[in-house]
mmCIF file with all atom_site columns, C-alpha atoms in Angstrom:
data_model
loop_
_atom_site.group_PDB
_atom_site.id
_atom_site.type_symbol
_atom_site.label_atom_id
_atom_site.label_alt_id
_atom_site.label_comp_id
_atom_site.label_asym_id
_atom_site.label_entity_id
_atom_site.label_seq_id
_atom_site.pdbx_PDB_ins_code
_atom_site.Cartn_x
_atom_site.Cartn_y
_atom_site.Cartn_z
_atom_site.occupancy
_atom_site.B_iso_or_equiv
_atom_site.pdbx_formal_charge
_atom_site.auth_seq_id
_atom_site.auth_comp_id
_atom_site.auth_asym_id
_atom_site.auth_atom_id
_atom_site.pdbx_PDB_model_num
ATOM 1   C CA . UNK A 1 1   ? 128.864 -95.596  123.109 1.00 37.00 ? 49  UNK A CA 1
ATOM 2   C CA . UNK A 1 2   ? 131.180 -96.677  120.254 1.00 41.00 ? 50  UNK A CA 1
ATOM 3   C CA . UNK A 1 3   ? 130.512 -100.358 118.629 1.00 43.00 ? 51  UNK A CA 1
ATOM 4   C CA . UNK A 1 4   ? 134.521 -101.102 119.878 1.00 41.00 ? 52  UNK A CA 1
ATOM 5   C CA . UNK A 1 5   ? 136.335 -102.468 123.005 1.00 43.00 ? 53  UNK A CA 1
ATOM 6   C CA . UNK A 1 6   ? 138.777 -99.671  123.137 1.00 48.00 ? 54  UNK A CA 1
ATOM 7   C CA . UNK A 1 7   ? 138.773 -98.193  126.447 1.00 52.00 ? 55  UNK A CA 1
ATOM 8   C CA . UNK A 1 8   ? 139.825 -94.583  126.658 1.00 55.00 ? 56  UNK A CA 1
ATOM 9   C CA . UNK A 1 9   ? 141.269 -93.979  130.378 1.00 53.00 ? 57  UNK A CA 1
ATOM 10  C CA . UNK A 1 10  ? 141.197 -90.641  131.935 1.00 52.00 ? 58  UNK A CA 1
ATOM 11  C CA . UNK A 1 11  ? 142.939 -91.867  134.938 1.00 62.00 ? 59  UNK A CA 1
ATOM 12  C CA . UNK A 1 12  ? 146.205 -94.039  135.117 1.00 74.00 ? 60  UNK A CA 1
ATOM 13  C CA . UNK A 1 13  ? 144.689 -97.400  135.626 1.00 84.00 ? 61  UNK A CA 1
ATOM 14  C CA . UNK A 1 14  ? 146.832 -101.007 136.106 1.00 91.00 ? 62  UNK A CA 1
ATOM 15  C CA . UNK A 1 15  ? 146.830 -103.595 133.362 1.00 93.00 ? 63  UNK A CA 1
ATOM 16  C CA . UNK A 1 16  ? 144.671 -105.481 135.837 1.00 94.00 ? 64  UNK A CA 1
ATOM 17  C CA . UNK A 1 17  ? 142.326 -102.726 136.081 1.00 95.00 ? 65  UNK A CA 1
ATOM 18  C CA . UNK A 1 18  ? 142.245 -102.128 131.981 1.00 95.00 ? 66  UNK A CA 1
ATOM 19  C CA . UNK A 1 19  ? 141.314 -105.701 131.171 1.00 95.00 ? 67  UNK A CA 1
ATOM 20  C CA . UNK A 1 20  ? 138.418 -105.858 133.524 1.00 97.00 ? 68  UNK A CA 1
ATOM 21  C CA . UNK A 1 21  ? 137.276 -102.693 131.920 1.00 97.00 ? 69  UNK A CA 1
ATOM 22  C CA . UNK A 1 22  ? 137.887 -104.234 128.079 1.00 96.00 ? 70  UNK A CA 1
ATOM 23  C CA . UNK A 1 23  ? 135.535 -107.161 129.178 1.00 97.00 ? 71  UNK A CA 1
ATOM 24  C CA . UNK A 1 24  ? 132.789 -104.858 130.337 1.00 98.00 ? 72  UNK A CA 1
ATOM 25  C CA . UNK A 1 25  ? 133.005 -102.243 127.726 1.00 97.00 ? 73  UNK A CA 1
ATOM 26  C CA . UNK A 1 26  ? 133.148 -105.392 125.573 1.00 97.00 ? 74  UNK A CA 1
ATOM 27  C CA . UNK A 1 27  ? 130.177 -107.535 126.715 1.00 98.00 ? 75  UNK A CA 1
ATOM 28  C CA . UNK A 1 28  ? 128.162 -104.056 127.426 1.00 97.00 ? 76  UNK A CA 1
ATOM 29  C CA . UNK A 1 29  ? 129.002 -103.447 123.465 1.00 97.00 ? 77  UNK A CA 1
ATOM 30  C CA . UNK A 1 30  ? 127.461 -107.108 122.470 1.00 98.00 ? 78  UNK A CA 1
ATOM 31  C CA . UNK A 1 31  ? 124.688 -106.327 124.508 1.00 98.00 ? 79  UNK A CA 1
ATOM 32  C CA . UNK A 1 32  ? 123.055 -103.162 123.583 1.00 95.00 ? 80  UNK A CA 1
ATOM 33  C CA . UNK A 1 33  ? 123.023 -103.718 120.163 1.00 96.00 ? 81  UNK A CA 1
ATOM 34  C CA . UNK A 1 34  ? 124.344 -106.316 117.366 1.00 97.00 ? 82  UNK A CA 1
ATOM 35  C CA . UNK A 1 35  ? 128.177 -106.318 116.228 1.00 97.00 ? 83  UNK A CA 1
ATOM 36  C CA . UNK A 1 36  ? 128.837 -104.644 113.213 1.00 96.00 ? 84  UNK A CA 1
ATOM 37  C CA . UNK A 1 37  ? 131.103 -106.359 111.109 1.00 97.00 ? 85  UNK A CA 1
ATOM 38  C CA . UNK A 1 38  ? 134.321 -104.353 112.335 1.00 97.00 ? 86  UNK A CA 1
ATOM 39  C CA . UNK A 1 39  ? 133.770 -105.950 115.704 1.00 97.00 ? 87  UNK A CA 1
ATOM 40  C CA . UNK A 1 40  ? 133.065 -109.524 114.550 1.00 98.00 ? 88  UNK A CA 1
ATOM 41  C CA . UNK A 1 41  ? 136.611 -108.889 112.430 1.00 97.00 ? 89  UNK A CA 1
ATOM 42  C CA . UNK A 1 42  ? 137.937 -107.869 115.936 1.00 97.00 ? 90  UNK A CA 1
ATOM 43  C CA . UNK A 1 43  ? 136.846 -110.683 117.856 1.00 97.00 ? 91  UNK A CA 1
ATOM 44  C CA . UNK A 1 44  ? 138.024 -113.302 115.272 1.00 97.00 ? 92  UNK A CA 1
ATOM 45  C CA . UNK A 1 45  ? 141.378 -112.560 116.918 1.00 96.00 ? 93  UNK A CA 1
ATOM 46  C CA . UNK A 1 46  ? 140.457 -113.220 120.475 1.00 95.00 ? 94  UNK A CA 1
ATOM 47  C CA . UNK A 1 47  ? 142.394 -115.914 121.788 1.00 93.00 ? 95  UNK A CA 1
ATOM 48  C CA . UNK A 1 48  ? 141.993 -117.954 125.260 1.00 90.00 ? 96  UNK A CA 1
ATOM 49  C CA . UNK A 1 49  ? 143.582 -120.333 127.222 1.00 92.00 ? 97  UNK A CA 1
ATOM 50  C CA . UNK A 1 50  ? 142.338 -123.256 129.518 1.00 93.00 ? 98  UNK A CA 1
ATOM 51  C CA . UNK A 1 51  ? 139.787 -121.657 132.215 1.00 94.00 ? 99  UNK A CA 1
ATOM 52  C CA . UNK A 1 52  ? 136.620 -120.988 130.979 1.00 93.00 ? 100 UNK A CA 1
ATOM 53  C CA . UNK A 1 53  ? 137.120 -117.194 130.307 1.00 95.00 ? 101 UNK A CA 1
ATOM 54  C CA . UNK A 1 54  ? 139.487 -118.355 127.896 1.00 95.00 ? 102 UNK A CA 1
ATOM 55  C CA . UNK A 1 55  ? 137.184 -121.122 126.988 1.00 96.00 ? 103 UNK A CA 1
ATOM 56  C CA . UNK A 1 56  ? 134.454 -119.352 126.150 1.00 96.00 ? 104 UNK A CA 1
ATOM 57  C CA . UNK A 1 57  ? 137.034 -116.795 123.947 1.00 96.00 ? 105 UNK A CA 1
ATOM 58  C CA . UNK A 1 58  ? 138.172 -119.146 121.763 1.00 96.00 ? 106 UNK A CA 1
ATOM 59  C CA . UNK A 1 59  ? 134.780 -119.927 121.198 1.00 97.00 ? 107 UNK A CA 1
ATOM 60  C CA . UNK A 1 60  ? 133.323 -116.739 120.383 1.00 97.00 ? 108 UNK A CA 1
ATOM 61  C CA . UNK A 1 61  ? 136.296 -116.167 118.179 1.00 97.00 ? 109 UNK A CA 1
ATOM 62  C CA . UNK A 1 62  ? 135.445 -119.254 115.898 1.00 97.00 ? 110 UNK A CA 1
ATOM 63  C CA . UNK A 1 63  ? 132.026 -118.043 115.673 1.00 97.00 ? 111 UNK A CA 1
ATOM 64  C CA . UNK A 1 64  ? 132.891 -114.453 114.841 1.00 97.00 ? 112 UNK A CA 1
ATOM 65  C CA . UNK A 1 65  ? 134.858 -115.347 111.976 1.00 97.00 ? 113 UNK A CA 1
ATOM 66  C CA . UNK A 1 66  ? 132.255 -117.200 110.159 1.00 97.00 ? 114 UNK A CA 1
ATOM 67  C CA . UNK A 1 67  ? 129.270 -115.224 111.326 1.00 97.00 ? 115 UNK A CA 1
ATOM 68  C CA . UNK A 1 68  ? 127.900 -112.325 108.748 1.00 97.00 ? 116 UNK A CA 1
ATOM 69  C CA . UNK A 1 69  ? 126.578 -108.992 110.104 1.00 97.00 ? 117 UNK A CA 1
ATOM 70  C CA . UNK A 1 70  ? 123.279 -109.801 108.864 1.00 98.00 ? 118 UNK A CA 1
ATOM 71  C CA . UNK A 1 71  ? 122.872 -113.052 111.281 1.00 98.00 ? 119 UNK A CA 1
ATOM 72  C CA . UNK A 1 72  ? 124.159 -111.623 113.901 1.00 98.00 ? 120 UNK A CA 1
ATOM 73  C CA . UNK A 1 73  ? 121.677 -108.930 113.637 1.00 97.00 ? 121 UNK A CA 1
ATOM 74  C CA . UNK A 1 74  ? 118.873 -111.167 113.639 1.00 97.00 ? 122 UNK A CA 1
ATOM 75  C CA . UNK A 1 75  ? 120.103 -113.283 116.424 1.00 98.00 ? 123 UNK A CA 1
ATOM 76  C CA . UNK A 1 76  ? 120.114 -110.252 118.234 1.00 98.00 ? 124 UNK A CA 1
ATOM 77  C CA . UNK A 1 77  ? 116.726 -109.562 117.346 1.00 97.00 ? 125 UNK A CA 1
ATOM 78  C CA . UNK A 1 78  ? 115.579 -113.281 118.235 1.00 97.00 ? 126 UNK A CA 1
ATOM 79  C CA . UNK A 1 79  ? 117.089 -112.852 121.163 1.00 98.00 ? 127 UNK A CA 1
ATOM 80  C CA . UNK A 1 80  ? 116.477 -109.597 122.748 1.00 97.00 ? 128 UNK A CA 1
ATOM 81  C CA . UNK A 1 81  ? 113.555 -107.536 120.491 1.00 95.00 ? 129 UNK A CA 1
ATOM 82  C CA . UNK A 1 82  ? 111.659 -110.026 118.939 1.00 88.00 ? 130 UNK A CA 1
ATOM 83  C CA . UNK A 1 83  ? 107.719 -109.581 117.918 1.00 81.00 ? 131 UNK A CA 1
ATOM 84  C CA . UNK A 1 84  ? 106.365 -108.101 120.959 1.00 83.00 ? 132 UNK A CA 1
ATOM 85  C CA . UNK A 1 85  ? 109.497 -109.300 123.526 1.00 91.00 ? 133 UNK A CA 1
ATOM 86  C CA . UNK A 1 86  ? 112.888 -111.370 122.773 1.00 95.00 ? 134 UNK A CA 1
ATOM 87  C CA . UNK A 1 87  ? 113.309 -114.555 124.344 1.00 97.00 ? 135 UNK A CA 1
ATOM 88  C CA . UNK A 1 88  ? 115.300 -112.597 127.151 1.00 98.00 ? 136 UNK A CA 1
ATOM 89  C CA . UNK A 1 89  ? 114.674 -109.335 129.058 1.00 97.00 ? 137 UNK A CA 1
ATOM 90  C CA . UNK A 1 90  ? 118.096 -108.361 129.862 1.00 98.00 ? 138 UNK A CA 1
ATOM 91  C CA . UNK A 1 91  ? 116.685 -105.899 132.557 1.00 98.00 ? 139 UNK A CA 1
ATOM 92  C CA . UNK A 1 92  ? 117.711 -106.139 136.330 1.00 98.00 ? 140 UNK A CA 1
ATOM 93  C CA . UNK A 1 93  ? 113.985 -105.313 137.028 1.00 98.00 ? 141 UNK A CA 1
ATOM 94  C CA . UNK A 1 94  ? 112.304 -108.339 135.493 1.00 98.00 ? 142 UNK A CA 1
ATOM 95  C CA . UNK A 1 95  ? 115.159 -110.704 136.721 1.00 98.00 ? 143 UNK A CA 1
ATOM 96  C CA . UNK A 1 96  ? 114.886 -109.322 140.182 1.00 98.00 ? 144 UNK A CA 1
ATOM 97  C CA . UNK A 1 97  ? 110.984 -108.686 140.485 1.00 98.00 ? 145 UNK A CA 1
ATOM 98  C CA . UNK A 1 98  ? 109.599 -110.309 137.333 1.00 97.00 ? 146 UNK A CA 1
ATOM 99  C CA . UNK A 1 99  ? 108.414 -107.131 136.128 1.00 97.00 ? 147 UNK A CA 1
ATOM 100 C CA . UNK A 1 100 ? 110.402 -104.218 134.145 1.00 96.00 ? 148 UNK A CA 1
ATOM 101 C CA . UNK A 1 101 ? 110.668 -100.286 135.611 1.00 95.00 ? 149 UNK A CA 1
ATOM 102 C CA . UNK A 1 102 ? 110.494 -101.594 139.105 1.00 97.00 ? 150 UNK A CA 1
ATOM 103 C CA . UNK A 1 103 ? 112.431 -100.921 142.379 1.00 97.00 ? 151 UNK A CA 1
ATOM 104 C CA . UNK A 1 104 ? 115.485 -102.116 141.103 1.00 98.00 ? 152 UNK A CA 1
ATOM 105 C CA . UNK A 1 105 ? 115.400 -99.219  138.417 1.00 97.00 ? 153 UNK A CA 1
ATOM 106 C CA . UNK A 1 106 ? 114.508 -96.566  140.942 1.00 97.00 ? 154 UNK A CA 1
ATOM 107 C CA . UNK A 1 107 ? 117.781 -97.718  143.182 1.00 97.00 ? 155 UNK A CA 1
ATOM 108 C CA . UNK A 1 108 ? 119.842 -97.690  140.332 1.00 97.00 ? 156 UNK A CA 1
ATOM 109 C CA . UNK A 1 109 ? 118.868 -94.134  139.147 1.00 96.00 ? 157 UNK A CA 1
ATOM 110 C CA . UNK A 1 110 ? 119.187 -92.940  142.533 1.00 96.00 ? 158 UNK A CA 1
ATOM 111 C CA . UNK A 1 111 ? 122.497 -94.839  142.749 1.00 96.00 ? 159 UNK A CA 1
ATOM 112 C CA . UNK A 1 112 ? 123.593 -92.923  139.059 1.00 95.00 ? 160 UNK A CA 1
ATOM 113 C CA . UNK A 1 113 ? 122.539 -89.553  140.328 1.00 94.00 ? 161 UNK A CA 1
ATOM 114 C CA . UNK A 1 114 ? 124.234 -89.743  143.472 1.00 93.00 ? 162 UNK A CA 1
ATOM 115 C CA . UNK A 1 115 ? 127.307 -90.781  141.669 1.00 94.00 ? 163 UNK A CA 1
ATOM 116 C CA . UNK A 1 116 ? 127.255 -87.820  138.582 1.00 92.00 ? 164 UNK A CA 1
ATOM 117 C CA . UNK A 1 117 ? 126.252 -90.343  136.375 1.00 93.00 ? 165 UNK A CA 1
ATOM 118 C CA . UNK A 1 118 ? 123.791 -89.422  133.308 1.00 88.00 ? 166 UNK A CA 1
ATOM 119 C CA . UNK A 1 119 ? 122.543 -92.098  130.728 1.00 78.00 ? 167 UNK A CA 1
ATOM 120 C CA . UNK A 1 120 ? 123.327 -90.715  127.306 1.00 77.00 ? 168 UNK A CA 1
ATOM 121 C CA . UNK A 1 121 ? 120.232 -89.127  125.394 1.00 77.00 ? 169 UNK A CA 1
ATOM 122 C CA . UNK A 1 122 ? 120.366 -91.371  122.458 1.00 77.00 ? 170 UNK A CA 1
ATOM 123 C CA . UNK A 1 123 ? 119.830 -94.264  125.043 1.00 74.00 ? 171 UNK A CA 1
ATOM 124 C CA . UNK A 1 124 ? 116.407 -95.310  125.018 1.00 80.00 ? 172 UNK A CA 1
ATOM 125 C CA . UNK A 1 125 ? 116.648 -98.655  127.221 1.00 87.00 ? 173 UNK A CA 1
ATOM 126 C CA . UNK A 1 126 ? 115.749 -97.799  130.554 1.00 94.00 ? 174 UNK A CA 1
ATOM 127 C CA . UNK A 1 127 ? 119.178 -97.855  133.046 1.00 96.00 ? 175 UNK A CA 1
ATOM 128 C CA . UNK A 1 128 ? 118.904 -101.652 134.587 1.00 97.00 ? 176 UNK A CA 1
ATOM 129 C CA . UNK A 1 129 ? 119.704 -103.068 130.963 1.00 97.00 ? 177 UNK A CA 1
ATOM 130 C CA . UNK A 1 130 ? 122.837 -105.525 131.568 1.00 98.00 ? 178 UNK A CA 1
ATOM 131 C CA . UNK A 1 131 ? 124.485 -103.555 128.471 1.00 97.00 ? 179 UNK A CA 1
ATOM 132 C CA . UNK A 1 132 ? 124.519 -100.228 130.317 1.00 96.00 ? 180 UNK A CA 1
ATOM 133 C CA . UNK A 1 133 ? 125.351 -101.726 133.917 1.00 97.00 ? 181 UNK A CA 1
ATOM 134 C CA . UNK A 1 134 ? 128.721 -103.175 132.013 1.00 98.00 ? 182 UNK A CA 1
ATOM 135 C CA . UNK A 1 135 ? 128.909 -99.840  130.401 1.00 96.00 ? 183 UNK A CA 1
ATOM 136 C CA . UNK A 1 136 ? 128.724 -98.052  133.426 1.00 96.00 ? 184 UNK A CA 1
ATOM 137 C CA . UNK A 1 137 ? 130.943 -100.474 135.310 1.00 97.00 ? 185 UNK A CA 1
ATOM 138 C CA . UNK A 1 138 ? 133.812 -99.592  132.960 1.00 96.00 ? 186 UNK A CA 1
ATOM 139 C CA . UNK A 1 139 ? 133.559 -95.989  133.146 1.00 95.00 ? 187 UNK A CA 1
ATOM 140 C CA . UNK A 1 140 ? 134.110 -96.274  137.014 1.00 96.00 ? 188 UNK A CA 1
ATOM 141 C CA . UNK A 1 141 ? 136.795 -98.802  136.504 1.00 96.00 ? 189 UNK A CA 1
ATOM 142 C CA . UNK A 1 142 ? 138.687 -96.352  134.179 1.00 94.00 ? 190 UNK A CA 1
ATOM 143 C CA . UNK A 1 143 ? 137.708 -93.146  135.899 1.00 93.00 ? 191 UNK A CA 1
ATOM 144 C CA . UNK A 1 144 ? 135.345 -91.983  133.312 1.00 91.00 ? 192 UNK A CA 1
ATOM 145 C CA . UNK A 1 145 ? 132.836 -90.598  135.640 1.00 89.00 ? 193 UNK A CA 1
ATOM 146 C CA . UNK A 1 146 ? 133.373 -87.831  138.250 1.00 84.00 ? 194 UNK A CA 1
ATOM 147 C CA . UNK A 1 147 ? 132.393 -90.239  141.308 1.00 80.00 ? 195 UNK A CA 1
ATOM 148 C CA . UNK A 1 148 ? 134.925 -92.144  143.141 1.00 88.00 ? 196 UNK A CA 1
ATOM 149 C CA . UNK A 1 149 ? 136.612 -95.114  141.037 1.00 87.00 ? 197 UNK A CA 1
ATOM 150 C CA . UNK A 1 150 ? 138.959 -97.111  143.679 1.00 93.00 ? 198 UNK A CA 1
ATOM 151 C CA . UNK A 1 151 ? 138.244 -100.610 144.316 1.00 94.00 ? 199 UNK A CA 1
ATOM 152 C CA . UNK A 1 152 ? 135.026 -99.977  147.056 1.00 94.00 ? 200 UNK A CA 1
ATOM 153 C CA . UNK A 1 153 ? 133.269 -97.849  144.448 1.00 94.00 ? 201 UNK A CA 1
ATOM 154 C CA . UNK A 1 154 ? 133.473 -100.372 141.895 1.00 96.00 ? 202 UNK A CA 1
ATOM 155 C CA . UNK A 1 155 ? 132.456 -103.454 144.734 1.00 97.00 ? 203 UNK A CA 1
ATOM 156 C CA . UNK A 1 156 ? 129.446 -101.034 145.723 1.00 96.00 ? 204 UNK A CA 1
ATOM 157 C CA . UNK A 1 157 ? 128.002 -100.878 142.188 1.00 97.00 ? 205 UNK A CA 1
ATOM 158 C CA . UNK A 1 158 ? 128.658 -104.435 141.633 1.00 98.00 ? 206 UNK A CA 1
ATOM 159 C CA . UNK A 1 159 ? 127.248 -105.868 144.822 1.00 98.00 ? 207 UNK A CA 1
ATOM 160 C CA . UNK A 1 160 ? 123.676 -103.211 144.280 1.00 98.00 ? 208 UNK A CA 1
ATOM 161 C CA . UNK A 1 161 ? 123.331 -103.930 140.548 1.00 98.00 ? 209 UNK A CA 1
ATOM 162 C CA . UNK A 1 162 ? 125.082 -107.109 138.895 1.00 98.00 ? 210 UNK A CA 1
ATOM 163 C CA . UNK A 1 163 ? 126.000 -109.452 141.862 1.00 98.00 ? 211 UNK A CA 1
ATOM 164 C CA . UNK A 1 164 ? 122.191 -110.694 142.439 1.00 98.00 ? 212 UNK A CA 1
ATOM 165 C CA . UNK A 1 165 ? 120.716 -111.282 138.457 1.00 98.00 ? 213 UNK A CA 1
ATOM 166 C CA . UNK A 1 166 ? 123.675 -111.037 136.027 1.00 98.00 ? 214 UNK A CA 1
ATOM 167 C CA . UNK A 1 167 ? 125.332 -114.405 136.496 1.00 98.00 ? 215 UNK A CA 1
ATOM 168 C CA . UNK A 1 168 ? 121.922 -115.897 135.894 1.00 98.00 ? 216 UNK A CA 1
ATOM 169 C CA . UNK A 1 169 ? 120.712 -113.632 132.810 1.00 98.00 ? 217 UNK A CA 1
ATOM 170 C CA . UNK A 1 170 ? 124.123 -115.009 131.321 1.00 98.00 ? 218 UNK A CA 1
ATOM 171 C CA . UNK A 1 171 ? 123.427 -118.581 132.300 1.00 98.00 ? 219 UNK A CA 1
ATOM 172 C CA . UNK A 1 172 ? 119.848 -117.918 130.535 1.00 98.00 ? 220 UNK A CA 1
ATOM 173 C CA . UNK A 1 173 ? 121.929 -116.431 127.459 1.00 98.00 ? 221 UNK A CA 1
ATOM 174 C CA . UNK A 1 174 ? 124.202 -119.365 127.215 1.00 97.00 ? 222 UNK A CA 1
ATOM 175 C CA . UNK A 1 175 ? 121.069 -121.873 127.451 1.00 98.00 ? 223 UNK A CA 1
ATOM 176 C CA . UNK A 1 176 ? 118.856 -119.598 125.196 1.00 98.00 ? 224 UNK A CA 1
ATOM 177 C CA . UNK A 1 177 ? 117.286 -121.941 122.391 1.00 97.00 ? 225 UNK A CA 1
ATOM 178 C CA . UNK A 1 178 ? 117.896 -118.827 119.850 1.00 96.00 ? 226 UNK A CA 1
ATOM 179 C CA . UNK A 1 179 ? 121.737 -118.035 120.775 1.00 98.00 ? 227 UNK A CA 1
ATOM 180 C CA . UNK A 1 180 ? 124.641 -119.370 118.535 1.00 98.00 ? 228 UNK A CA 1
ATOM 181 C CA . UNK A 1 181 ? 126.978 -116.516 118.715 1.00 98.00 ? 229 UNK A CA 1
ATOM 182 C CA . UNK A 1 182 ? 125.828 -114.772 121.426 1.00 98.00 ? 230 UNK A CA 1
ATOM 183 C CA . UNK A 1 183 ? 126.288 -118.452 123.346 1.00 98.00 ? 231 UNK A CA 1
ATOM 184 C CA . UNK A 1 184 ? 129.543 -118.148 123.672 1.00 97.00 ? 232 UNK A CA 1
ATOM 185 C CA . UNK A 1 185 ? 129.220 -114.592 124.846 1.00 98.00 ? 233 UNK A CA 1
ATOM 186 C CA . UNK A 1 186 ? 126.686 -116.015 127.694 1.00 98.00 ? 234 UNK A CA 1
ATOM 187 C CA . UNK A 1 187 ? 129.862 -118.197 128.795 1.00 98.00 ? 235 UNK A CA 1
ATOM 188 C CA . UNK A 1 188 ? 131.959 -114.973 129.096 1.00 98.00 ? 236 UNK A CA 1
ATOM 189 C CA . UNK A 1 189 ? 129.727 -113.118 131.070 1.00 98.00 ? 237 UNK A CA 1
ATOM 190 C CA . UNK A 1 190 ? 128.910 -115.856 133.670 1.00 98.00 ? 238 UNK A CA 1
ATOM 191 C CA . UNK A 1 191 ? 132.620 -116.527 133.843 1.00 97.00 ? 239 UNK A CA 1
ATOM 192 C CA . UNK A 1 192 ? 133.412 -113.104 134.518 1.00 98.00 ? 240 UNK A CA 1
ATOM 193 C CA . UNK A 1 193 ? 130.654 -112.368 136.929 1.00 98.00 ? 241 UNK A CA 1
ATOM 194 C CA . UNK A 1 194 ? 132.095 -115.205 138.893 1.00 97.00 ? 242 UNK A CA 1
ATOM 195 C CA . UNK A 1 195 ? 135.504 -114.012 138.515 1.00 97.00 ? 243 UNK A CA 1
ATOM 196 C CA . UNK A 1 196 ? 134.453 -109.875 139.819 1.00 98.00 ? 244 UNK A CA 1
ATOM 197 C CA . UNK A 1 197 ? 132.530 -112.423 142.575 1.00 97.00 ? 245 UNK A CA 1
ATOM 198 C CA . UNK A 1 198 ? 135.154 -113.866 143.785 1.00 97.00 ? 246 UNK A CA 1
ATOM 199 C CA . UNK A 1 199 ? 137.524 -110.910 143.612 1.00 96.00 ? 247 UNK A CA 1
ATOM 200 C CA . UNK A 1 200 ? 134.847 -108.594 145.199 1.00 96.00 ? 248 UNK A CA 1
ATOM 201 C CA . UNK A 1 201 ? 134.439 -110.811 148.232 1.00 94.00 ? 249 UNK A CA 1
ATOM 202 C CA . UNK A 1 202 ? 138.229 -110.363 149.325 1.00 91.00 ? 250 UNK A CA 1
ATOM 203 C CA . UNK A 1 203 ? 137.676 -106.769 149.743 1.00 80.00 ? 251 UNK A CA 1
#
């Protein structure tokens, strides 16, 4: 996966449908692995307006234009790698169970194979990380994968492997005692996991 939030669609997809897809291709981006500077330039431009999605853009946007590379890196680090273990585990496992490669993981490789779906082999984080569940929830937003994309595919995901841990991992990564830039992006993601919420629950 590309260090971008460009979204390549091999289906015709709404404008709707493309921006929910740019926010999880671009949170699952920020959380596999620190921004290189062409994506800090790129974020300097976000822009926002009064709800806390926007918010929490306008935010990140301040920070990315005055944060180097180099700190971001190690705020990643701090954050996620650390000397033995970050101050997070961004794994559905050890939010759900407390422990890492547990049932959670099983259901969601079972879930991936039944779907078509095969983690890359240069991806070395086991499948529950919240960077790859974004990941993955873009590609079936934009058709990427061969399994069914409409709006029950996507809810079915969302509802087996985000809806019970993500919107508290980002609450934990907006509260996290290490996080300056990666603050903001806590705000995004609990925003927007309330927002898919929401949205999912009318279906």
């Amino acid at each position: 996966m590309n260090n971008t939030a460009e979204i390549q669609c091999p289906r015709s997809i709404t404008d709707e449908e493309r921006a929910r897809a740019q926010m999880y291709q671009l949170l699952g981006v920020l959380l596999s692995g620190p921004p290189t500077s062409e994506l800090l330039r790129g974020l300097a431009s976000l822009q926002g307006d009064d709800t806390t999605l926007g918010s929490a853009s306008r935010t990140l946007a301040a920070l990315a234009e005055r944060t180097s590379p180099e700190d971001a890196n190690r705020e990643y680090n701090n954050l996620f790698i650390g000397v033995g273990r970050g101050e997070l585990l961004p794994y559905a496992s050890y939010y759900l169970t407390g422990f890492l490669n547990e049932k959670p993981l099983a259901n969601l490789r079972g879930d991936l194979m039944a779907r078509g779906i095969k983690a890359s082999d240069d991806v070395k984080e086991p499948e529950d990380h919240i960077g790859t569940l974004c990941e993955i929830m873009a590609g079936i937003i934009t058709g990427e994968f061969e399994c069914d994309s409409d709006l029950s595919s996507q809810k079915a995901f969302f509802d087996a492997h985000l809806a019970k841990w993500a919107a508290l991992f980002f609450t934990d990564l907006e509260k996290a005692q290490t996080a300056v830039f990666y603050a903001p992006v806590g705000s995004l993601g609990r925003a927007f996991m309330a927002i898919e919420a929401e949205a999912f629950a009318l279906q």
